[in-house]
Amino acid sequence: MTQTVKIVVAQLNLKVGDIEGNTELVIRSANEALESHGATMIAFPELTLTGYPPEDLLLRPSLELRINSALDRIKTAALPLVCVIGFPEKIGEQLYNSLVVIDHGSELGRYRKQCLPNYQVFDEHRYFDAGHEACVLELFGRKVAFTICEDMWE
């Protein structure tokens, strides 16, 4: 059975490198979306947790630990709506421009950006590996596909 879905798109002034501050902004914004707008889902920008563009911050050895801590903090908050959050994801030696879908503190899925721009101000091939799989989840009685920026244009 499908239900009404109210999606809030978070347009925030995120700070590059302020992972802890950006994490708190995610939690506050999700609560505000719920309280002020009755949102059932909130979508945050690409690379929300690091700010955009993170550039050489992505090369710091401590980044993975800080990102994992931020994701744990968001899950612990157990926000009562679906949150779609952009973050850099390290798997072994590979780094992805990813998003995570979290509902009531539970991770439902992840998507890794596939089309990495490398023109003008964009230099994503320098930092990221390309993902190869779709992310389609059953939410609110519907199938919902997730994507990141350039992937929609391709």
Short mmCIF file of C-alpha atoms in Angstrom, two decimals:
data_model
loop_
_atom_site.label_atom_id
_atom_site.label_comp_id
_atom_site.label_asym_id
_atom_site.label_seq_id
_atom_site.Cartn_x
_atom_site.Cartn_y
_atom_site.Cartn_z
CA MET A 1 0.00 0.00 0.00
CA THR A 2 1.40 3.38 -0.96
CA GLN A 3 1.37 6.38 1.32
CA THR A 4 1.79 10.08 0.77
CA VAL A 5 5.44 11.08 0.61
CA LYS A 6 6.62 14.57 1.50
CA ILE A 7 10.23 15.19 0.50
CA VAL A 8 12.27 18.13 1.72
CA VAL A 9 15.41 19.06 -0.22
CA ALA A 10 17.98 20.49 2.17
CA GLN A 11 19.88 23.43 0.70
CA LEU A 12 22.48 24.09 3.35
CA ASN A 13 25.60 26.17 3.86
CA LEU A 14 27.91 23.25 4.59
CA LYS A 15 31.53 23.90 5.52
CA VAL A 16 34.30 22.00 3.78
CA GLY A 17 36.17 19.93 6.36
CA ASP A 18 33.72 20.54 9.23
CA ILE A 19 32.45 16.97 9.39
CA GLU A 20 31.24 17.26 12.98
CA GLY A 21 29.46 20.58 12.33
CA ASN A 22 27.94 19.31 9.08
CA THR A 23 26.71 16.21 10.92
CA GLU A 24 24.96 18.32 13.56
CA LEU A 25 23.45 20.44 10.76
CA VAL A 26 22.07 17.25 9.16
CA ILE A 27 20.41 16.22 12.42
CA ARG A 28 18.98 19.69 13.10
CA SER A 29 17.73 20.04 9.51
CA ALA A 30 16.08 16.62 9.54
CA ASN A 31 14.27 17.46 12.78
CA GLU A 32 13.18 20.82 11.35
CA ALA A 33 11.95 19.16 8.13
CA LEU A 34 9.86 16.81 10.22
CA GLU A 35 8.51 19.40 12.67
CA SER A 36 7.97 22.33 10.29
CA HIS A 37 7.00 20.52 7.10
CA GLY A 38 5.81 17.06 8.10
CA ALA A 39 8.50 15.53 5.89
CA THR A 40 8.73 11.79 5.41
CA MET A 41 12.07 12.09 3.59
CA ILE A 42 14.88 14.63 3.46
CA ALA A 43 17.54 14.69 0.73
CA PHE A 44 20.88 16.32 1.48
CA PRO A 45 23.51 17.49 -1.05
CA GLU A 46 26.30 15.54 -2.64
CA LEU A 47 29.17 15.02 -0.16
CA THR A 48 27.19 16.61 2.67
CA LEU A 49 29.40 15.35 5.47
CA THR A 50 32.66 16.78 4.09
CA GLY A 51 31.21 19.78 2.29
CA TYR A 52 31.79 20.28 -1.44
CA PRO A 53 34.33 20.19 -2.97
CA PRO A 54 36.48 18.42 -0.36
CA GLU A 55 39.48 18.09 -2.72
CA ASP A 56 42.67 17.00 -0.90
CA LEU A 57 40.79 16.52 2.39
CA LEU A 58 39.83 13.21 0.78
CA LEU A 59 43.49 12.12 0.94
CA ARG A 60 43.80 12.48 4.74
CA PRO A 61 44.20 9.17 6.58
CA SER A 62 41.83 10.27 9.37
CA LEU A 63 38.93 10.92 7.00
CA GLU A 64 37.45 7.41 7.08
CA LEU A 65 37.33 7.37 10.88
CA ARG A 66 35.68 10.81 11.02
CA ILE A 67 33.08 9.88 8.38
CA ASN A 68 32.23 6.59 10.11
CA SER A 69 31.84 8.45 13.39
CA ALA A 70 29.51 10.98 11.70
CA LEU A 71 27.37 8.22 10.18
CA ASP A 72 27.18 6.48 13.58
CA ARG A 73 26.09 9.79 15.16
CA ILE A 74 23.30 10.18 12.60
CA LYS A 75 22.14 6.58 13.04
CA THR A 76 22.18 6.97 16.83
CA ALA A 77 19.93 10.03 16.49
CA ALA A 78 17.33 7.59 15.05
CA LEU A 79 15.61 10.37 13.11
CA PRO A 80 11.98 9.40 12.37
CA LEU A 81 12.16 10.05 8.63
CA VAL A 82 14.17 8.79 5.68
CA CYS A 83 17.47 10.69 5.29
CA VAL A 84 19.53 10.62 2.09
CA ILE A 85 23.05 11.84 2.88
CA GLY A 86 26.09 12.31 0.63
CA PHE A 87 29.52 11.25 1.91
CA PRO A 88 32.90 9.91 0.76
CA GLU A 89 33.02 6.14 1.25
CA LYS A 90 36.28 4.22 1.54
CA ILE A 91 36.23 0.51 0.77
CA GLY A 92 39.70 -1.01 0.89
CA GLU A 93 41.85 1.16 -1.34
CA GLN A 94 38.91 2.59 -3.27
CA LEU A 95 37.12 5.85 -2.51
CA TYR A 96 33.59 6.54 -3.74
CA ASN A 97 31.36 9.59 -3.89
CA SER A 98 28.40 7.91 -2.19
CA LEU A 99 25.05 8.42 -0.58
CA VAL A 100 23.46 6.49 2.23
CA VAL A 101 19.75 6.05 2.92
CA ILE A 102 18.94 5.92 6.65
CA ASP A 103 15.50 5.42 8.21
CA HIS A 104 14.94 5.55 11.99
CA GLY A 105 18.64 4.84 12.53
CA SER A 106 18.77 1.86 10.18
CA GLU A 107 20.78 1.91 6.99
CA LEU A 108 18.62 0.86 4.06
CA GLY A 109 21.12 1.15 1.22
CA ARG A 110 24.02 2.94 -0.43
CA TYR A 111 24.68 4.27 -3.89
CA ARG A 112 28.09 5.06 -5.40
CA LYS A 113 28.34 7.74 -8.09
CA GLN A 114 29.09 6.25 -11.51
CA CYS A 115 29.72 9.20 -13.83
CA LEU A 116 32.63 11.19 -12.45
CA PRO A 117 33.00 14.63 -14.07
CA ASN A 118 36.46 15.74 -15.06
CA TYR A 119 36.05 19.12 -16.74
CA GLN A 120 36.25 22.79 -15.76
CA VAL A 121 36.32 22.91 -11.94
CA PHE A 122 35.55 19.19 -11.52
CA ASP A 123 38.40 16.75 -10.87
CA GLU A 124 36.57 13.72 -9.53
CA HIS A 125 38.74 11.17 -11.38
CA ARG A 126 41.65 12.34 -9.23
CA TYR A 127 39.89 11.31 -6.03
CA PHE A 128 37.09 8.84 -6.68
CA ASP A 129 36.49 5.44 -8.17
CA ALA A 130 33.30 4.94 -10.16
CA GLY A 131 30.46 2.87 -8.74
CA HIS A 132 28.77 0.23 -10.89
CA GLU A 133 25.49 -0.72 -9.23
CA ALA A 134 22.03 0.81 -9.03
CA CYS A 135 20.31 1.48 -5.72
CA VAL A 136 16.56 0.91 -5.85
CA LEU A 137 14.73 0.61 -2.53
CA GLU A 138 11.15 -0.08 -1.55
CA LEU A 139 10.01 3.01 0.38
CA PHE A 140 6.51 4.16 1.23
CA GLY A 141 5.03 1.36 -0.88
CA ARG A 142 6.98 2.48 -3.96
CA LYS A 143 10.24 1.63 -5.64
CA VAL A 144 12.64 4.58 -5.32
CA ALA A 145 15.89 4.86 -7.29
CA PHE A 146 18.81 6.95 -6.06
CA THR A 147 21.47 8.76 -8.03
CA ILE A 148 24.06 11.50 -7.59
CA CYS A 149 24.38 14.62 -9.77
CA GLU A 150 26.15 13.78 -13.05
CA ASP A 151 24.64 10.29 -13.12
CA MET A 152 21.22 11.82 -13.85
CA TRP A 153 22.55 13.61 -16.92
CA GLU A 154 24.12 10.50 -18.39
#
